Amino acid sequence: MPSPLGFLILSHAAPDQLARLVATLNRLYDHPAIAIHHDFSQTTVDTAWFSDNVGFVEPSIKTKWSDVACIYAVLAALKLLYQRSSPEWFTLLSAADYPVMSSDDVISELRQGPFDLYLDHQLAELNPTPIENPAHSCMGTHPVEWRRMVYDRYISKEFRYPSLTKRLTYTHRQIIIRNRLLLSPFQPFSPTWKCYAGDFWFTGNGKVADILMTAAKDHHRTFEHFKGRLCPEEAVHHTILANQPGLRICKDNKRYTNWLGQVSHPRTIEMEDLGPIRKLRSHFARKFSPDGSASVIAEIDRMLGLK
């Protein structure tokens, strides 16, 4: 019988941490459909450790930080997941993630909610205005600055971090172009196809899966645009999905991360994060260290009734 919720896991290191996450998902969700893209070029994993509900993308795609290959790895895992099963919903995790809400509550919220997709996403704008009550996400405590940075990162070819420039600059064959009309031939964006960005991790239903499984072919120009950009994984599927008419999207991706004082990655989850995790009703949290989060994991397991 198809799983209510299937899982995509992206990993490249720490096989013991990956095995721990899969074991917990098996206990909590009663052996759901799981598709893993593990980059075997970086670390070996004995796939015989894993139960029959788990599939691995083979051959794996060589991935690296801040590279569009991570998107292709996710899409390969998504296709594998739906070849092996037909879950109502799927969620994307890293091996450094961990569940923090009971499976019954997660599935009930997904089924009863009005949304197709839980995706942290914001419009990339040259002069963004403040957002009232921004979603808890990688934009941290500076949503205006983050969105301005996103504009430089994905739309303006000249990237300065964090940039507060007011001009639009795009370098093409050593020509600096500042006019929006002259810029348009070099980019996929238009009034009906805008650039969006946000946290990489998300949850979607079968409708979302159908869109993504043909996305590389249907939106080839968008994929090409993001190649070579810094952190393309924080914008490719956001742009594709947020521009889909009729797709009901919640900006809360149901992930807890602590970005206080951080820029490139969230803080490791500690005991003091458990209160905010409960308050925000997050489904999953990240990130957990491979060997230094044992006491926090044990407390979460007690919270979930696994101990």
Protein backbone atom coordinates (compact mmCIF):
# COMPACT_ATOMS: atom_id res chain seq x y z
CA MET A 1 0.00 0.00 0.00
CA PRO A 2 1.44 3.45 -0.88
CA SER A 3 2.96 5.46 1.97
CA PRO A 4 1.10 8.62 3.02
CA LEU A 5 4.50 10.31 3.20
CA GLY A 6 7.63 9.25 1.34
CA PHE A 7 11.14 10.57 1.90
CA LEU A 8 13.99 11.82 -0.26
CA ILE A 9 17.34 11.92 1.50
CA LEU A 10 20.38 13.72 0.13
CA SER A 11 23.67 12.62 1.68
CA HIS A 12 27.38 12.55 0.96
CA ALA A 13 29.08 11.69 4.27
CA ALA A 14 28.53 10.22 7.76
CA PRO A 15 26.94 6.85 6.87
CA ASP A 16 26.15 6.15 10.54
CA GLN A 17 24.12 9.35 10.74
CA LEU A 18 22.26 8.39 7.57
CA ALA A 19 21.51 4.95 9.02
CA ARG A 20 20.27 6.56 12.27
CA LEU A 21 17.85 8.83 10.39
CA VAL A 22 16.50 5.96 8.27
CA ALA A 23 16.05 3.74 11.35
CA THR A 24 14.04 6.49 13.07
CA LEU A 25 11.87 7.12 10.00
CA ASN A 26 11.19 3.38 9.80
CA ARG A 27 10.07 3.29 13.43
CA LEU A 28 8.07 6.50 13.32
CA TYR A 29 6.40 6.03 9.90
CA ASP A 30 6.24 2.21 9.81
CA HIS A 31 8.79 1.62 7.04
CA PRO A 32 7.76 4.34 4.55
CA ALA A 33 9.03 4.60 0.98
CA ILE A 34 12.52 6.15 1.10
CA ALA A 35 14.76 7.10 -1.83
CA ILE A 36 18.34 8.11 -1.05
CA HIS A 37 20.81 9.91 -3.23
CA HIS A 38 24.16 9.26 -1.60
CA ASP A 39 27.25 10.59 -3.34
CA PHE A 40 29.34 7.41 -3.38
CA SER A 41 32.27 9.35 -4.84
CA GLN A 42 32.69 11.08 -1.46
CA THR A 43 31.89 8.32 1.05
CA THR A 44 31.02 4.65 0.77
CA VAL A 45 27.83 3.26 2.28
CA ASP A 46 26.95 -0.41 2.64
CA THR A 47 23.45 -0.46 1.13
CA ALA A 48 22.90 -3.92 2.64
CA TRP A 49 22.46 -2.17 6.00
CA PHE A 50 19.11 -0.80 4.86
CA SER A 51 15.68 -2.44 4.72
CA ASP A 52 13.74 -3.19 1.53
CA ASN A 53 11.67 0.02 1.71
CA VAL A 54 14.86 2.00 1.04
CA GLY A 55 16.24 2.53 -2.47
CA PHE A 56 19.48 4.18 -3.57
CA VAL A 57 20.03 6.18 -6.75
CA GLU A 58 22.56 4.23 -8.81
CA PRO A 59 24.81 5.40 -10.27
CA SER A 60 24.96 8.44 -8.04
CA ILE A 61 25.61 11.96 -9.31
CA LYS A 62 28.83 13.63 -8.22
CA THR A 63 27.73 16.53 -6.03
CA LYS A 64 29.40 19.42 -4.29
CA TRP A 65 28.38 22.36 -2.17
CA SER A 66 26.72 25.22 -4.03
CA ASP A 67 26.30 23.36 -7.30
CA VAL A 68 23.28 22.65 -9.50
CA ALA A 69 24.24 18.95 -9.36
CA CYS A 70 22.45 18.86 -5.98
CA ILE A 71 19.19 19.68 -7.77
CA TYR A 72 19.71 16.88 -10.29
CA ALA A 73 20.45 14.51 -7.40
CA VAL A 74 17.15 15.43 -5.74
CA LEU A 75 15.24 14.92 -8.99
CA ALA A 76 16.89 11.52 -9.48
CA ALA A 77 15.82 10.49 -5.98
CA LEU A 78 12.30 11.81 -6.61
CA LYS A 79 11.97 9.73 -9.77
CA LEU A 80 13.24 6.66 -7.91
CA LEU A 81 10.77 7.25 -5.08
CA TYR A 82 7.78 7.39 -7.45
CA GLN A 83 9.02 4.42 -9.47
CA ARG A 84 9.08 2.32 -6.30
CA SER A 85 5.94 3.75 -4.66
CA SER A 86 3.24 6.40 -5.07
CA PRO A 87 3.21 8.36 -1.80
CA GLU A 88 0.60 11.06 -1.33
CA TRP A 89 3.34 13.38 -0.11
CA PHE A 90 7.13 13.49 -0.14
CA THR A 91 9.63 15.45 1.91
CA LEU A 92 13.26 16.29 1.21
CA LEU A 93 15.75 15.72 4.03
CA SER A 94 19.49 15.70 4.52
CA ALA A 95 21.21 13.08 6.65
CA ALA A 96 21.70 15.85 9.24
CA ASP A 97 17.91 16.25 9.67
CA TYR A 98 15.73 14.53 12.25
CA PRO A 99 11.95 14.28 12.80
CA VAL A 100 10.56 16.35 15.67
CA MET A 101 6.79 15.75 15.36
CA SER A 102 4.81 12.53 15.57
CA SER A 103 3.96 10.87 12.26
CA ASP A 104 0.23 11.01 12.98
CA ASP A 105 0.37 14.77 13.51
CA VAL A 106 2.50 15.37 10.42
CA ILE A 107 0.29 13.29 8.13
CA SER A 108 -2.89 14.77 9.59
CA GLU A 109 -1.60 18.31 9.01
CA LEU A 110 -0.59 17.54 5.43
CA ARG A 111 -3.86 15.82 4.55
CA GLN A 112 -6.16 18.32 6.23
CA GLY A 113 -4.29 21.48 5.22
CA PRO A 114 -5.18 23.54 2.14
CA PHE A 115 -1.71 23.39 0.58
CA ASP A 116 0.09 21.37 -2.11
CA LEU A 117 3.55 22.52 -1.10
CA TYR A 118 5.41 23.70 1.99
CA LEU A 119 8.26 25.79 0.60
CA ASP A 120 10.12 28.74 2.06
CA HIS A 121 10.29 31.19 -0.84
CA GLN A 122 10.59 34.90 -1.41
CA LEU A 123 10.61 37.02 -4.54
CA ALA A 124 14.06 38.31 -5.53
CA GLU A 125 13.75 42.10 -5.73
CA LEU A 126 16.11 44.99 -6.37
CA ASN A 127 14.43 47.12 -3.71
CA PRO A 128 12.54 44.74 -1.41
CA THR A 129 10.10 46.00 1.17
CA PRO A 130 9.90 44.57 4.70
CA ILE A 131 7.75 41.47 5.19
CA GLU A 132 5.43 41.38 8.15
CA ASN A 133 5.96 38.22 10.25
CA PRO A 134 8.43 36.53 7.86
CA ALA A 135 8.54 32.74 7.89
CA HIS A 136 11.17 31.07 10.08
CA SER A 137 13.84 30.32 7.48
CA CYS A 138 17.36 30.81 6.18
CA MET A 139 16.70 34.53 5.69
CA GLY A 140 17.31 34.78 9.44
CA THR A 141 16.63 38.06 11.16
CA HIS A 142 17.38 40.27 8.13
CA PRO A 143 14.74 39.50 5.50
CA VAL A 144 15.20 42.73 3.52
CA GLU A 145 18.98 42.33 3.30
CA TRP A 146 18.63 38.66 2.45
CA ARG A 147 16.23 39.36 -0.43
CA ARG A 148 18.52 42.12 -1.75
CA MET A 149 21.42 39.66 -1.61
CA VAL A 150 19.30 37.12 -3.49
CA TYR A 151 18.74 39.66 -6.28
CA ASP A 152 22.49 40.11 -6.66
CA ARG A 153 23.11 36.38 -6.47
CA TYR A 154 20.59 35.20 -9.07
CA ILE A 155 19.63 38.16 -11.25
CA SER A 156 22.57 40.56 -11.25
CA LYS A 157 25.63 38.87 -12.72
CA GLU A 158 27.90 40.99 -10.53
CA PHE A 159 27.61 39.47 -7.08
CA ARG A 160 28.83 41.23 -3.96
CA TYR A 161 28.03 39.68 -0.59
CA PRO A 162 26.15 41.26 1.06
CA SER A 163 25.52 43.89 -1.62
CA LEU A 164 23.62 47.10 -1.04
CA THR A 165 24.15 48.44 -4.57
CA LYS A 166 21.16 50.05 -6.21
CA ARG A 167 22.13 49.40 -9.83
CA LEU A 168 21.44 46.42 -12.03
CA THR A 169 24.65 45.09 -13.54
CA TYR A 170 24.98 42.10 -15.85
CA THR A 171 28.25 41.25 -17.57
CA HIS A 172 28.01 39.38 -20.88
CA ARG A 173 31.15 39.00 -23.01
CA GLN A 174 32.78 41.87 -21.11
CA ILE A 175 29.83 44.18 -21.81
CA ILE A 176 28.13 45.72 -18.78
CA ILE A 177 24.39 45.91 -19.30
CA ARG A 178 22.20 48.00 -17.00
CA ASN A 179 19.02 48.32 -19.05
CA ARG A 180 16.29 45.85 -18.08
CA LEU A 181 15.17 45.39 -21.68
CA LEU A 182 18.71 44.62 -22.83
CA LEU A 183 19.13 42.24 -19.91
CA SER A 184 16.10 40.08 -20.71
CA PRO A 185 17.59 38.04 -23.62
CA PHE A 186 20.23 36.65 -21.28
CA GLN A 187 17.82 35.49 -18.55
CA PRO A 188 14.69 33.34 -18.28
CA PHE A 189 12.82 35.86 -16.14
CA SER A 190 9.81 37.90 -17.25
CA PRO A 191 6.70 39.44 -15.68
CA THR A 192 5.13 35.95 -15.74
CA TRP A 193 8.27 33.99 -14.75
CA LYS A 194 9.87 35.60 -11.71
CA CYS A 195 12.88 34.63 -9.64
CA TYR A 196 12.21 33.14 -6.19
CA ALA A 197 14.59 31.82 -3.56
CA GLY A 198 14.59 30.36 -0.05
CA ASP A 199 15.53 27.40 2.09
CA PHE A 200 16.43 24.27 0.09
CA TRP A 201 14.33 21.75 2.06
CA PHE A 202 10.60 21.32 1.37
CA THR A 203 7.55 19.04 1.37
CA GLY A 204 5.15 18.54 -1.53
CA ASN A 205 2.33 16.31 -2.73
CA GLY A 206 1.99 14.21 -5.89
CA LYS A 207 1.05 17.27 -7.95
CA VAL A 208 4.37 18.87 -7.01
CA ALA A 209 6.23 15.64 -7.78
CA ASP A 210 4.73 15.56 -11.29
CA ILE A 211 5.93 19.11 -11.97
CA LEU A 212 9.45 18.46 -10.70
CA MET A 213 9.99 15.14 -12.45
CA THR A 214 9.80 16.87 -15.85
CA ALA A 215 11.26 20.20 -14.69
CA ALA A 216 14.76 19.78 -16.14
CA LYS A 217 13.25 19.25 -19.60
CA ASP A 218 10.33 21.68 -19.32
CA HIS A 219 12.41 24.50 -17.83
CA HIS A 220 15.81 23.93 -19.40
CA ARG A 221 16.53 27.65 -19.71
CA THR A 222 15.94 28.18 -16.00
CA PHE A 223 18.32 25.35 -15.11
CA GLU A 224 20.96 26.77 -17.45
CA HIS A 225 20.63 30.22 -15.91
CA PHE A 226 21.38 28.96 -12.42
CA LYS A 227 24.45 26.93 -13.38
CA GLY A 228 27.51 28.59 -11.92
CA ARG A 229 25.49 30.76 -9.54
CA LEU A 230 26.21 30.66 -5.82
CA CYS A 231 23.84 28.24 -4.06
CA PRO A 232 21.55 27.48 -7.03
CA GLU A 233 19.78 24.87 -4.89
CA GLU A 234 18.21 27.79 -3.00
CA ALA A 235 16.45 29.09 -6.11
CA VAL A 236 15.93 26.53 -8.91
CA HIS A 237 12.90 24.63 -7.63
CA HIS A 238 11.61 27.74 -5.86
CA THR A 239 11.47 29.60 -9.17
CA ILE A 240 9.86 26.68 -11.00
CA LEU A 241 7.26 25.89 -8.34
CA ALA A 242 6.36 29.44 -7.26
CA ASN A 243 5.55 30.33 -10.88
CA GLN A 244 3.10 27.44 -11.33
CA PRO A 245 -0.49 28.71 -11.63
CA GLY A 246 -2.90 27.14 -9.19
CA LEU A 247 -0.24 25.57 -6.94
CA ARG A 248 -1.16 26.25 -3.32
CA ILE A 249 2.03 27.07 -1.43
CA CYS A 250 2.65 27.62 2.27
CA LYS A 251 5.79 29.68 2.94
CA ASP A 252 6.43 27.74 6.15
CA ASN A 253 8.42 24.67 5.08
CA LYS A 254 7.92 23.07 8.51
CA ARG A 255 11.68 22.90 9.16
CA TYR A 256 13.34 24.28 12.24
CA THR A 257 16.80 25.78 11.91
CA ASN A 258 18.66 28.18 14.17
CA TRP A 259 20.41 30.84 12.06
CA LEU A 260 21.24 33.20 14.94
CA GLY A 261 24.60 34.77 14.14
CA GLN A 262 25.11 32.42 11.17
CA VAL A 263 25.61 33.08 7.46
CA SER A 264 26.49 29.92 5.49
CA HIS A 265 24.86 27.19 7.62
CA PRO A 266 22.59 26.91 10.66
CA ARG A 267 23.73 26.22 14.21
CA THR A 268 23.82 22.66 15.49
CA ILE A 269 20.58 21.83 17.32
CA GLU A 270 20.92 22.00 21.13
CA MET A 271 18.57 21.39 24.07
CA GLU A 272 17.49 25.05 24.11
CA ASP A 273 16.10 24.64 20.59
CA LEU A 274 13.46 22.11 21.68
CA GLY A 275 11.13 24.80 23.07
CA PRO A 276 11.01 26.79 19.81
CA ILE A 277 10.67 23.54 17.84
CA ARG A 278 7.49 22.67 19.77
CA LYS A 279 6.14 26.24 19.56
CA LEU A 280 6.65 26.46 15.79
CA ARG A 281 5.14 22.98 15.25
CA SER A 282 8.01 22.02 12.99
CA HIS A 283 7.94 18.61 11.30
CA PHE A 284 11.73 18.26 11.05
CA ALA A 285 14.80 20.03 12.41
CA ARG A 286 18.36 20.52 11.27
CA LYS A 287 21.13 20.40 11.65
CA PHE A 288 22.42 17.65 13.92
CA SER A 289 26.08 16.72 14.15
CA PRO A 290 27.00 13.08 13.35
CA ASP A 291 28.41 12.37 16.81
CA GLY A 292 27.73 15.34 19.06
CA SER A 293 23.91 15.43 19.26
CA ALA A 294 23.24 12.16 21.11
CA SER A 295 21.62 13.75 24.18
CA VAL A 296 19.38 16.00 22.06
CA ILE A 297 18.39 13.07 19.83
CA ALA A 298 17.57 11.00 22.92
CA GLU A 299 15.31 13.77 24.25
CA ILE A 300 13.56 14.10 20.88
CA ASP A 301 13.03 10.32 20.79
CA ARG A 302 11.36 10.55 24.22
CA MET A 303 9.25 13.46 22.94
CA LEU A 304 8.16 11.30 19.98
CA GLY A 305 7.40 8.27 22.16
CA LEU A 306 10.24 6.23 20.68
CA LYS A 307 11.80 5.61 24.12
